[in-house]
Coordinates of C-alpha atoms (C1' of nucleotides) in Angstrom, one line a residue:
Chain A
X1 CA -15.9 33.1 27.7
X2 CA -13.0 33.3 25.0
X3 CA -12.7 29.9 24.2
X4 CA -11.9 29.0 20.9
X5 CA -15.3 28.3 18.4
X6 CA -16.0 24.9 18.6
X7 CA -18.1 23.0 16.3
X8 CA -20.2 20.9 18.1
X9 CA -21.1 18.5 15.1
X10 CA -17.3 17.6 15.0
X11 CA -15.8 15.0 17.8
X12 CA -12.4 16.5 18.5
X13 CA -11.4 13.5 20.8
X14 CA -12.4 11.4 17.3
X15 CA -10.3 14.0 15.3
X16 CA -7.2 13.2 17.8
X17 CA -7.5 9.6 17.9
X18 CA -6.7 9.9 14.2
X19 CA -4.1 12.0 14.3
X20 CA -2.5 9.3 16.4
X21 CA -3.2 6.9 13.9
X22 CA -1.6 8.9 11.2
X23 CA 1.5 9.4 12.2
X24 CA 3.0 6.0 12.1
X25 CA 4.6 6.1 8.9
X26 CA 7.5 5.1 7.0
X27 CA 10.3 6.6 8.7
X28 CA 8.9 5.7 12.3
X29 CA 7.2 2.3 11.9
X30 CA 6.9 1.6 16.2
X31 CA 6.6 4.5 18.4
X32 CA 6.8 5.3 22.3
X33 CA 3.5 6.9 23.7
X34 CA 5.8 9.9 24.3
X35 CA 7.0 9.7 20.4
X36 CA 3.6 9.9 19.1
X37 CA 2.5 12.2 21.4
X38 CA 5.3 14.7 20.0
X39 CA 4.6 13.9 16.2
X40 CA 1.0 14.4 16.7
X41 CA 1.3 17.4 18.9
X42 CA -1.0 16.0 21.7
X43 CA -0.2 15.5 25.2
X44 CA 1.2 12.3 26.3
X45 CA -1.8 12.1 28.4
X46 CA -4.4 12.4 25.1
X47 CA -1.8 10.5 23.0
X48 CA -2.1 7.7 25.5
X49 CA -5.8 7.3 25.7
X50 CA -5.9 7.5 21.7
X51 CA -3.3 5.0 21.4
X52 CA -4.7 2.3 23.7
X53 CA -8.4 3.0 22.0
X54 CA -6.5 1.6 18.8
X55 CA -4.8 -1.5 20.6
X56 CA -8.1 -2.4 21.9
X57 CA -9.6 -1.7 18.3
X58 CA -6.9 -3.8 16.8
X59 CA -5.5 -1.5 15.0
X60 CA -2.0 -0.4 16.8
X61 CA -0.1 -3.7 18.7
X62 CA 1.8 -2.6 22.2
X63 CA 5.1 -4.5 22.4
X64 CA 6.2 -3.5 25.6
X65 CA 6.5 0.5 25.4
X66 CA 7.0 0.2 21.5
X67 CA 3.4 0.6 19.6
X68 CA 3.4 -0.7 15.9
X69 CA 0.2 -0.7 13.6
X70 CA -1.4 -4.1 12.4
X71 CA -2.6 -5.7 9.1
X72 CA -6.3 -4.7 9.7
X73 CA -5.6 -1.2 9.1
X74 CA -5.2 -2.9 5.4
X75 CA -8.9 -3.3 5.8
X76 CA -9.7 0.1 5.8
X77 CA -7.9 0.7 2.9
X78 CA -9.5 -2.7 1.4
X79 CA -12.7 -0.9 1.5
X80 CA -11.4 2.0 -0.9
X81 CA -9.6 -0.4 -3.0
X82 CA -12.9 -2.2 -3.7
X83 CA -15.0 0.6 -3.8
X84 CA -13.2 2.3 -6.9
X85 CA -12.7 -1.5 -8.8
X86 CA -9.4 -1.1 -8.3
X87 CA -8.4 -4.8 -8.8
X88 CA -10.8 -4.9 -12.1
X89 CA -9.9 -1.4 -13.5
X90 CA -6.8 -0.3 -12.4
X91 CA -4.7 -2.9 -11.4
X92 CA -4.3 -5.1 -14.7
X93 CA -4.3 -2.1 -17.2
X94 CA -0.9 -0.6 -15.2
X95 CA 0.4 -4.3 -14.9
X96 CA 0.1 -4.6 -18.4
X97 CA 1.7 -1.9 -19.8
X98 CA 4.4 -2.3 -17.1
X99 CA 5.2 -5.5 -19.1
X100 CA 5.3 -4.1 -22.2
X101 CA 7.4 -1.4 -21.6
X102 CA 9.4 -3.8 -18.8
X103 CA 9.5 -1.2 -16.3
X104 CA 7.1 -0.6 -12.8
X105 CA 4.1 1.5 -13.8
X106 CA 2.7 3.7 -10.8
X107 CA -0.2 5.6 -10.2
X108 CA -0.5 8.5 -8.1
X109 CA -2.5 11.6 -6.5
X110 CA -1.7 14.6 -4.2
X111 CA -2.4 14.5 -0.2
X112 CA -1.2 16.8 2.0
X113 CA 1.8 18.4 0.6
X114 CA 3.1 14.8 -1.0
X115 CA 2.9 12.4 -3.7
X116 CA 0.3 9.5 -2.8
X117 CA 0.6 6.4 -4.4
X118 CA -2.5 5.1 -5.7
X119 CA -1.8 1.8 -7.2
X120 CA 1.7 0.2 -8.7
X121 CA 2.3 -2.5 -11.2
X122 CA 5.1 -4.7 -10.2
X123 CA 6.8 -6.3 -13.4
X124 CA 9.1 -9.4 -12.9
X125 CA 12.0 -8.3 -14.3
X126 CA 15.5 -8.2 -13.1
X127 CA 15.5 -4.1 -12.4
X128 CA 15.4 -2.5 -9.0
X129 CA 12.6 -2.4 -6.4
X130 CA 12.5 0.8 -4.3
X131 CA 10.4 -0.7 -2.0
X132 CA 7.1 1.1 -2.4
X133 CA 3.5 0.3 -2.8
X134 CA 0.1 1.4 -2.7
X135 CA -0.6 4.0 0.2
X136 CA 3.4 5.0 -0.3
X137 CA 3.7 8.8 0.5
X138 CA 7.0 10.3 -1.5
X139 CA 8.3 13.7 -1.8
X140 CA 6.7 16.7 -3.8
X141 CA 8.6 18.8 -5.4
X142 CA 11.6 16.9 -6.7
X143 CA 10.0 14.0 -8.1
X144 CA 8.5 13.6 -11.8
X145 CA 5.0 12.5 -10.1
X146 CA 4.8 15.5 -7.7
X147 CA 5.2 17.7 -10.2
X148 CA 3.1 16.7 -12.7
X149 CA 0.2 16.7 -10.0
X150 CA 1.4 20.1 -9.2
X151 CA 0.8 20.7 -13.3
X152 CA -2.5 20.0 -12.6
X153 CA -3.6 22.2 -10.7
X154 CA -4.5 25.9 -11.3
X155 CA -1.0 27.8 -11.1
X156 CA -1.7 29.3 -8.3
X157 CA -2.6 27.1 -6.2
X158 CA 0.4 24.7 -7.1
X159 CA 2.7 27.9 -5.9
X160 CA 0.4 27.7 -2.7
X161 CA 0.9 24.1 -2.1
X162 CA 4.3 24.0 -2.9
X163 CA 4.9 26.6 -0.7
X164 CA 3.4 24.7 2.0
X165 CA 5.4 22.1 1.5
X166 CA 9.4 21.4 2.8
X167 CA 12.0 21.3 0.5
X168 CA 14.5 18.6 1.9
X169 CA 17.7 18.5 -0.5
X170 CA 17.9 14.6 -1.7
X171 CA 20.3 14.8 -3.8
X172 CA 23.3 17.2 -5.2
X173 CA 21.1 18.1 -8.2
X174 CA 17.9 18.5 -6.5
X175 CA 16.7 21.7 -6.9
X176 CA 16.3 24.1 -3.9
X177 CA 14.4 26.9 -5.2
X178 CA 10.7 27.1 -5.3
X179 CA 10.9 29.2 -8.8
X180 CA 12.9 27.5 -10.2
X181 CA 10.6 23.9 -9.2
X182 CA 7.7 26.1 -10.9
X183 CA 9.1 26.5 -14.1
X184 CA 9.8 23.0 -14.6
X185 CA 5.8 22.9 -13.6
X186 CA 4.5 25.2 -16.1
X187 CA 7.0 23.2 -18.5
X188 CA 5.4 20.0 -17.4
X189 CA 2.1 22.0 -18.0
X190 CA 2.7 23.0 -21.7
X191 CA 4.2 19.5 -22.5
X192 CA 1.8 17.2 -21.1
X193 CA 4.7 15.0 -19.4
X194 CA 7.2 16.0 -16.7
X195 CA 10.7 14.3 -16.8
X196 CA 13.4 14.5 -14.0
X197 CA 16.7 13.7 -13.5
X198 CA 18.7 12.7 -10.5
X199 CA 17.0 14.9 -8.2
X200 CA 14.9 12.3 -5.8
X201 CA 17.7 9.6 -6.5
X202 CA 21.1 10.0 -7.8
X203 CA 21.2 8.3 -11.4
X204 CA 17.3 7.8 -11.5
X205 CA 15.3 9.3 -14.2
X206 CA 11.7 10.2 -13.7
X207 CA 8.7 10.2 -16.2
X208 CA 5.4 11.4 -15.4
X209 CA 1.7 12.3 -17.7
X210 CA -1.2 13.3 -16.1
X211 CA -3.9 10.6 -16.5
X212 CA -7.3 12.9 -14.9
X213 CA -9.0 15.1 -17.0
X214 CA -7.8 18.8 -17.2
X215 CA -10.2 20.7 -13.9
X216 CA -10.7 17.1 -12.0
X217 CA -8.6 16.5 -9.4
X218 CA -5.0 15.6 -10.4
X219 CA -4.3 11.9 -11.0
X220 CA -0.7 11.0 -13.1
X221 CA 0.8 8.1 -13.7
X222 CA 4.3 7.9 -13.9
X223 CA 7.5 5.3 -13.8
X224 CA 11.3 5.6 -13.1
X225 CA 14.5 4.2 -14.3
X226 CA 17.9 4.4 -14.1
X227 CA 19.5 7.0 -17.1
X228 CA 20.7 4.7 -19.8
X229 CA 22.9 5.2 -22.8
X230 CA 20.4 7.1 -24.7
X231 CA 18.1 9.4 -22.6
X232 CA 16.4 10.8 -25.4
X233 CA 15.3 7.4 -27.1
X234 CA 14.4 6.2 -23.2
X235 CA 12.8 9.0 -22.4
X236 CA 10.5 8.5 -25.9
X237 CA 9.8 5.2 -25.3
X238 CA 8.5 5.4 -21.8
X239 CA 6.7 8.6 -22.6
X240 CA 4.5 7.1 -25.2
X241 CA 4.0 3.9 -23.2
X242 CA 2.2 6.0 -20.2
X243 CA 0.3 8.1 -22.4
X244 CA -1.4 5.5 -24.0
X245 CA -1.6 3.8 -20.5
X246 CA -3.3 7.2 -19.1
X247 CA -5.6 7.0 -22.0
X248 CA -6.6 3.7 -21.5
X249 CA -7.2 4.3 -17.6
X250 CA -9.3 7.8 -18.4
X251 CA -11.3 5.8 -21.3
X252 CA -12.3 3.3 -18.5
X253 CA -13.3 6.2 -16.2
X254 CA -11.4 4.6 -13.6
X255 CA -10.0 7.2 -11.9
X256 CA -12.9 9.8 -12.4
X257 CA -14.5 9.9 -8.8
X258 CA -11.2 10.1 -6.8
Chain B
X1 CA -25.6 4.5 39.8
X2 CA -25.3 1.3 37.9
X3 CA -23.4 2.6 35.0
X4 CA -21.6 -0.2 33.4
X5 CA -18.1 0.0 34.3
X6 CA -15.6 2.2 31.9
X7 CA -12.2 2.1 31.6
X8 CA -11.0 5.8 31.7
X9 CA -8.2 4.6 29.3
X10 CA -10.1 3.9 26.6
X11 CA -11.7 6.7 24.4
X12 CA -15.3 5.8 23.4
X13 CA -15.7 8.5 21.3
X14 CA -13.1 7.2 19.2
X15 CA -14.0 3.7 19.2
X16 CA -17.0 4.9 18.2
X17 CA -15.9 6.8 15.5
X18 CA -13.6 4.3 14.5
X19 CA -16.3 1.8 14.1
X20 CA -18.0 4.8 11.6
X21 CA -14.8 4.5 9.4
X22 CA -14.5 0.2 9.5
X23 CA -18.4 0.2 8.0
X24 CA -17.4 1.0 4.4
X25 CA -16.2 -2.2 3.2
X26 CA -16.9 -4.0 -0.6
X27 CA -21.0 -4.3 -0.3
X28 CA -21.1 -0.8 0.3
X29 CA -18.9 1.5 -0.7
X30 CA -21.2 4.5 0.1
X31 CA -23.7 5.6 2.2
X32 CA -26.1 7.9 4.1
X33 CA -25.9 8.7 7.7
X34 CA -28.7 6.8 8.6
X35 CA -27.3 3.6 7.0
X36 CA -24.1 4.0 9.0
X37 CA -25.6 4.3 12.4
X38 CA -27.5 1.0 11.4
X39 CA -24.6 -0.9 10.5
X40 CA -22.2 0.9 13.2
X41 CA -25.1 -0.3 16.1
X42 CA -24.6 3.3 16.9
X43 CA -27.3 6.4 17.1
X44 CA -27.9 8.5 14.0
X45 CA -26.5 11.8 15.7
X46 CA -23.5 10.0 17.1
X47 CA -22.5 8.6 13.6
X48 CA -23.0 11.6 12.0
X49 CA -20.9 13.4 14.4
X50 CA -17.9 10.7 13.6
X51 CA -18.8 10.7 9.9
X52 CA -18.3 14.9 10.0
X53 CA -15.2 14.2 11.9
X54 CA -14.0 11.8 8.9
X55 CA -15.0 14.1 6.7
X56 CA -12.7 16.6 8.5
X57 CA -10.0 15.0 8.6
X58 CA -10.3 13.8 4.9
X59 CA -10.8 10.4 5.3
X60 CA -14.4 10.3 4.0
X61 CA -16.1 13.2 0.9
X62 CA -19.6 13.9 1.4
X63 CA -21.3 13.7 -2.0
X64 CA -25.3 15.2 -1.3
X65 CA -26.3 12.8 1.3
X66 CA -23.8 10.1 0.3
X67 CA -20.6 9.3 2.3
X68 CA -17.8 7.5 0.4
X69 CA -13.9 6.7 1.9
X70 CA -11.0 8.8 -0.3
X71 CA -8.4 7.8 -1.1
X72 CA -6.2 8.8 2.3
X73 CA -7.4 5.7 3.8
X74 CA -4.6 4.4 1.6
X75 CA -2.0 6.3 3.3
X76 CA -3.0 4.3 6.6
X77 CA -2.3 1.4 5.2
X78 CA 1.2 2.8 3.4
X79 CA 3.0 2.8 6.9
X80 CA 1.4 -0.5 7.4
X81 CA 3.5 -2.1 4.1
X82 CA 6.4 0.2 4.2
X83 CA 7.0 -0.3 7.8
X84 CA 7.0 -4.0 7.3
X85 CA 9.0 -3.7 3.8
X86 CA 5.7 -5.3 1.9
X87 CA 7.2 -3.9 -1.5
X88 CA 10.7 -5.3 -0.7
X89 CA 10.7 -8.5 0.6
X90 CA 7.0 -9.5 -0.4
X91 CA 6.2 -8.3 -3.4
X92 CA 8.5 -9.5 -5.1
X93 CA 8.5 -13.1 -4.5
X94 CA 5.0 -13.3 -4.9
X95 CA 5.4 -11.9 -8.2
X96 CA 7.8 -14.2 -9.4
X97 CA 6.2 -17.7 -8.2
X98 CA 3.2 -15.7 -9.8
X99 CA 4.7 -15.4 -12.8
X100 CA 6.1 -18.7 -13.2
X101 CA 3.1 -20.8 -12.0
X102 CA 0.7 -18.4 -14.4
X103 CA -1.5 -17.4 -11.4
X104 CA -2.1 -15.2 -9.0
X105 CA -0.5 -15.7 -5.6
X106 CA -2.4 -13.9 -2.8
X107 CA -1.2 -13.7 1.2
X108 CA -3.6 -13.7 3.2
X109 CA -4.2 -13.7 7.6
X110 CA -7.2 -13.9 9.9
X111 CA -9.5 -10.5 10.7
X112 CA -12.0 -11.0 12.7
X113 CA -13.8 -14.3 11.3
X114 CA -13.2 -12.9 7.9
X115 CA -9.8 -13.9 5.3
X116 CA -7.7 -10.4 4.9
X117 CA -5.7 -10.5 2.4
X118 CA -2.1 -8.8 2.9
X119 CA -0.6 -9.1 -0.2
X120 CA -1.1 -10.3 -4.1
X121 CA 0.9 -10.7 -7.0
X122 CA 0.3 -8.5 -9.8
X123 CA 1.3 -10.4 -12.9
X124 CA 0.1 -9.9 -16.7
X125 CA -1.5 -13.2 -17.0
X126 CA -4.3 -13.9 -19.5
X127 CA -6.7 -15.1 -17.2
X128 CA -9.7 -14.1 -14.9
X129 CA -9.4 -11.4 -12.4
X130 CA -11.1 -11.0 -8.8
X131 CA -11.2 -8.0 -8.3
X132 CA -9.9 -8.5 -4.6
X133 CA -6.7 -6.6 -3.7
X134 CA -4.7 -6.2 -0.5
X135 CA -7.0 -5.1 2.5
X136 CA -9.7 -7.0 0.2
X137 CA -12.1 -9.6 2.9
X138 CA -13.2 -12.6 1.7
X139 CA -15.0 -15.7 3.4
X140 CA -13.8 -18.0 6.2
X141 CA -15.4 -21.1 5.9
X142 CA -15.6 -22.0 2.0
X143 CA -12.4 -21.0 0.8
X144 CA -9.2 -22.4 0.7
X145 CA -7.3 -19.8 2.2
X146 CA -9.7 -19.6 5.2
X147 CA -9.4 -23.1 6.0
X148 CA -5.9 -23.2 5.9
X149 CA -6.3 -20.4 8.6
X150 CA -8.0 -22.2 10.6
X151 CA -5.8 -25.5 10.2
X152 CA -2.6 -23.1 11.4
X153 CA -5.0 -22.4 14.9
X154 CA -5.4 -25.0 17.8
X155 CA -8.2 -26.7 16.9
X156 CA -10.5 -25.6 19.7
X157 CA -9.9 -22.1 18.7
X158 CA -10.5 -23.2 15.3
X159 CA -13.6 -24.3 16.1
X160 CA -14.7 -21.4 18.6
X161 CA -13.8 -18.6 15.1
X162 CA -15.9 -20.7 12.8
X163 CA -18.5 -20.8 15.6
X164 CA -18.3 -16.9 15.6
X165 CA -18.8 -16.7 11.9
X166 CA -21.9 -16.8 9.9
X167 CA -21.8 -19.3 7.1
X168 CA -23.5 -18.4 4.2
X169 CA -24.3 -20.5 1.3
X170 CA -22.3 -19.2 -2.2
X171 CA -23.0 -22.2 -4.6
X172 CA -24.8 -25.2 -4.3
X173 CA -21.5 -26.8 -3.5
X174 CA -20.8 -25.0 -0.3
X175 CA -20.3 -26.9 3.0
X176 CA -22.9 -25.9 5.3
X177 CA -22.4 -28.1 8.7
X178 CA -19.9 -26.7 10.9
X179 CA -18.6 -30.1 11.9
X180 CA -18.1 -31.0 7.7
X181 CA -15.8 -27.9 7.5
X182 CA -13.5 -28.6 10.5
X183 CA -13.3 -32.0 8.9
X184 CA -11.6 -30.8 5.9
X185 CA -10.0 -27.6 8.3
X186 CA -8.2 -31.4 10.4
X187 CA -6.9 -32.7 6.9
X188 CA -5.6 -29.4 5.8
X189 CA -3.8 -29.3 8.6
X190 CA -2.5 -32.7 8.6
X191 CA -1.9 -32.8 5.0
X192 CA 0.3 -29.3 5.2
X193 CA -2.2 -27.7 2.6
X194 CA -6.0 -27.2 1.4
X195 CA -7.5 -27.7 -1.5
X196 CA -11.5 -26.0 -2.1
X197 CA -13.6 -27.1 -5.2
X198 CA -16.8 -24.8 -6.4
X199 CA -17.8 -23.8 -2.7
X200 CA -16.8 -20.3 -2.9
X201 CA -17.0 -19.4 -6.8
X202 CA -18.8 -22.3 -9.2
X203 CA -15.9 -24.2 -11.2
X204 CA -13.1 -22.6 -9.6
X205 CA -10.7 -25.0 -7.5
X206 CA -8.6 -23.1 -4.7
X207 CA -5.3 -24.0 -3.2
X208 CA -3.7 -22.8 -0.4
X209 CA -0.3 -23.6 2.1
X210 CA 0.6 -22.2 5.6
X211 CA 3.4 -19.4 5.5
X212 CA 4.2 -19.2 9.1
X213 CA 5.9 -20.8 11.4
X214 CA 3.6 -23.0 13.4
X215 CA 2.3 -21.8 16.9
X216 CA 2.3 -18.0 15.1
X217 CA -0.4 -15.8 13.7
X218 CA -1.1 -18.1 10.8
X219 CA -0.3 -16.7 7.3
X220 CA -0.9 -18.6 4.4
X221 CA -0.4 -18.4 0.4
X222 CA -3.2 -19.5 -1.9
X223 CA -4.3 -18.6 -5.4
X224 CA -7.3 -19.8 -7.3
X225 CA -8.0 -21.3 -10.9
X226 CA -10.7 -22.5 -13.1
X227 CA -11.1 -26.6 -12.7
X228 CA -9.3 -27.6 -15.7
X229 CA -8.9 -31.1 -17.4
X230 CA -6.5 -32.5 -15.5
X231 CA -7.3 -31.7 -11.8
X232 CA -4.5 -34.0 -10.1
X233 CA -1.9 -32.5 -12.1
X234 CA -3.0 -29.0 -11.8
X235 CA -2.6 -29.5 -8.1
X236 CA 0.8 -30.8 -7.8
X237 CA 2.5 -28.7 -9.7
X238 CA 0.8 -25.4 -8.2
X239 CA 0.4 -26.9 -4.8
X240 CA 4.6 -27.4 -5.1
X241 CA 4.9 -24.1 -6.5
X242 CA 3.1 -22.2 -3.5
X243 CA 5.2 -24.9 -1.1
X244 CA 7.9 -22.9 -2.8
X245 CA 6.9 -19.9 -2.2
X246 CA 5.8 -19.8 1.2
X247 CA 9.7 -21.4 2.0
X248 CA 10.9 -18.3 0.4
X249 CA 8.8 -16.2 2.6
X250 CA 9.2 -18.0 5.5
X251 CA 12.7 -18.0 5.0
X252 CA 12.9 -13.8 4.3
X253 CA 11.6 -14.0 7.4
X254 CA 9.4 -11.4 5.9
X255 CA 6.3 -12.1 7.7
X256 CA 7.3 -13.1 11.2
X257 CA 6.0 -10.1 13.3
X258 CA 2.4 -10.1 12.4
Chain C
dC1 C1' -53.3 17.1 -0.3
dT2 C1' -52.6 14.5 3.9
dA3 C1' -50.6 11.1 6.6
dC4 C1' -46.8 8.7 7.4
dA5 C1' -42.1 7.1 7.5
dA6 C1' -37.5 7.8 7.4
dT7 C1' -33.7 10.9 7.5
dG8 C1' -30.9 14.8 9.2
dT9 C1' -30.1 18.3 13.0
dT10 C1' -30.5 20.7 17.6
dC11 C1' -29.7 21.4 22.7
dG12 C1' -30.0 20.4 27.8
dC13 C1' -28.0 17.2 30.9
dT14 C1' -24.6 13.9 31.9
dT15 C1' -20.5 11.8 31.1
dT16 C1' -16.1 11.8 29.1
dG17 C1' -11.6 12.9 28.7
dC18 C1' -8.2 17.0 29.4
dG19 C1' -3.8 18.0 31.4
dA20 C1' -1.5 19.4 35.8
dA21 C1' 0.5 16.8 39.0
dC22 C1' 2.5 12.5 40.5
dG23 C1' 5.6 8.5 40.7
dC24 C1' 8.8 5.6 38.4
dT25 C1' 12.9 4.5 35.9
dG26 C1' 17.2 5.2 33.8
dT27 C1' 21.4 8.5 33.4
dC28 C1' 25.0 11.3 34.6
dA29 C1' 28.2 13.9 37.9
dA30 C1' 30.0 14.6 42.2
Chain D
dT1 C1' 27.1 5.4 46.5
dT2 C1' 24.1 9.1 46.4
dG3 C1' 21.8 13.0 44.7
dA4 C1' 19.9 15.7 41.0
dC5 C1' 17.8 15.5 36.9
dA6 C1' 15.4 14.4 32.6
dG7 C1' 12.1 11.8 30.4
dC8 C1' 8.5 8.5 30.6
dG9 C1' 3.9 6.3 31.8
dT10 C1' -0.1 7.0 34.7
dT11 C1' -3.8 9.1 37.9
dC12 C1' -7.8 12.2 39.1
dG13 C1' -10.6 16.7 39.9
dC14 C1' -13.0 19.6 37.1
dA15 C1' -14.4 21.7 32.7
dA16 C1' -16.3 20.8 28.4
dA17 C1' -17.5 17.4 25.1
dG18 C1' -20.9 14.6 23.1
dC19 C1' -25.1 11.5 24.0
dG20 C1' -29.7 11.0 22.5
dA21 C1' -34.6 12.5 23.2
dA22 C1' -36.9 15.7 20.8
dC23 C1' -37.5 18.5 16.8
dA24 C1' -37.2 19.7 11.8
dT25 C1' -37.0 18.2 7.2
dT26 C1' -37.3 15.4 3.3
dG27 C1' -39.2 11.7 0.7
dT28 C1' -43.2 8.4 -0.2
dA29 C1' -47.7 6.3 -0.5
dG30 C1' -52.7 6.6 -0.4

DNA sequence: CTACAATGTTCGCTTTGCGAACGCTGTCAA
DNA sequence: TTGACAGCGTTCGCAAAGCGAACATTGTAG
């Protein structure tokens, strides 16, 4: 028989099930059965059977065709949240430096080929909300966060995940070589902090400093703001404020076991 | 044979392994094999095969014999907010009735005889912190926010949830007949809010107001304080402030589709 | 050191769930 | 209007996936 190895301590209609669960993201918040079937790369058969497990779970909601998750996948992530202290530990240490340096204070870690975002302060303050939150998946390589995680990592294996990963052009100024997304890598390497400038969004500046101890797995904290009159004293400012934000959260081991 | 009845539609492999993944909550946010089957009502070898699945797929790390949830789980959740523009058209307002009242402001929804919350404000105040964040599950009966829950349900159903739920004794304080809670559960829901003394936490008063639309999915909007020397005052003005609040919400229409 | 209890892992037998095939619904052209 | 077609949700026979009794392994008490 030449079927393919199959390990028989793994449940691969368990594995597909989540794969159906997964891909409701962002971009596609309700799906047709044959829409997730596609973005999970099952058949519509398997997609279906996955998909109705979850609506009888509670987790997915069927509005006629259209399929749209539920709040109780919040609890799953509850669980995590709680787990780690992440109310006690990480939550009012980025909410208070967000108020000092009046600006939203984010915390973030790699998963598959994109930025994660772990935790976010959100300062009352007249400035712009881009709308994400905790569990928020952005762009890799031309965002100050992404590439300060890739900084974090051994260089090769940064090349290898960035090679893994798309590079969509969001902006005239983003740029569209790997090599040259590398340099500014081992530049954000050597200087502890990763800046960058209209390349995710046009007129946005990006500040990033890695907040997990050099070897652990990558964890950076990071904030954004629109370029102001002067970039260098911004830039400064901001800088300082996360670093002594990082050190505060790595002081609490509170991002140790991640 | 007289093989209970299955519905070829439904995947009980991945309910089962679902129900692995919905075990790690607050209490315990890691465990060994045997301890999930327990609490999963499922056979040791069929949890572990889900658990090795998770572990797969990245949702769970296996530490020795330990099992623990990473941080992907988040990224479950992520579509959840983004798809329902949490960070845009939640966030915010929480934040600022947050900030101007000097409290916390949590959202909050029914999950499975248990308070979920959706959403809190994350505002530098100088006072205590929970520890509970979004996804966080907290008690029915002897909070605020659970009983104003319950006030936004017909009051059979009301009184068929509470039925379901275990109610456990927290302080000396706490409400133990059924009957005594769907008392105050009536005059919450006349009165248009709910206020909890010392039940769930000793010396802390909570408050809490319906969100939603009546006939919905109730949502309501609560935060908590220490009982301070003028109790009648301390009500009014924060029990006007979350009135506030939830007509914001409601009004955003930012939580209608739940 | 032995007995015992509790945990993790294997493997034969049964059940589950895979996917080709089907029917249904909307869309376009003749 | 009618026919051809494309895309969707749903069914069912058969292969393979996974259930759980049994076994192996580790930890604990006497």
């Amino acid at each position: 028989m030449a079927t393919a190895e199959q390990d028989r301590n793994i449940s691969s209609s368990f594995a597909k099930g989540l794969a159906v669960l997964a891909v409701f993201d962002a971009e596609t918040p309700s799906m047709t059965l044959a829409e997730i079937a596609r973005r999970s790369g099952q058949d519509r058969a398997t997609a279906r059977r996955g998909a109705l497990t979850l609506v009888q779970a509670g987790y997915l909601r069927q509005d006629g065709r259209m399929l749209s998750l539920t709040p109780r996948v919040l609890a799953l992530a509850g669980g995590f949240l709680q787990a780690n202290q992440f109310g006690r530990r990480v939550q009012p240490v980025l909410n208070r430096h967000a108020r000092q340096l009046e600006i939203e204070v984010t915390l973030a870690m790699l998963d598959q080929g994109r930025v994660l975002l772990l935790a976010q302060s959100t300062v009352e303050h007249g400035h712009i909300t881009y709308g994400f939150t905790a569990g928020s998946r952005i762009p890799l390589a031309h965002t100050s966060l992404g590439r300060m995680l890739l900084a974090g990592l051994p260089e090769a294996e940064a090349a290898k995940v960035l090679a893994a990963t798309e590079i969509p052009r969001h902006t005239g100024q983003s740029l569209a070589e790997p090599e040259a997304i590398l340099e500014r890598v081992a530049k954000a390497r050597e200087q502890g902090y990763c800046v960058t400038d209209s390349e995710f969004e046009a007129g946005i500046t990006g500040y990033a400093v890695p907040v997990s101890r050099p070897g652990r797995t990558p964890i950076v904290a990071g904030c954004s703001a629109p370029r102001g009159s002067q970039p260098e004293a911004d830039a400064e400012r901001l800088l300082r404020g996360l670093q002594l934000c990082a050190a505060e959260l790595r002081q609490a081991e509170a991002v140790d076991h991640l």
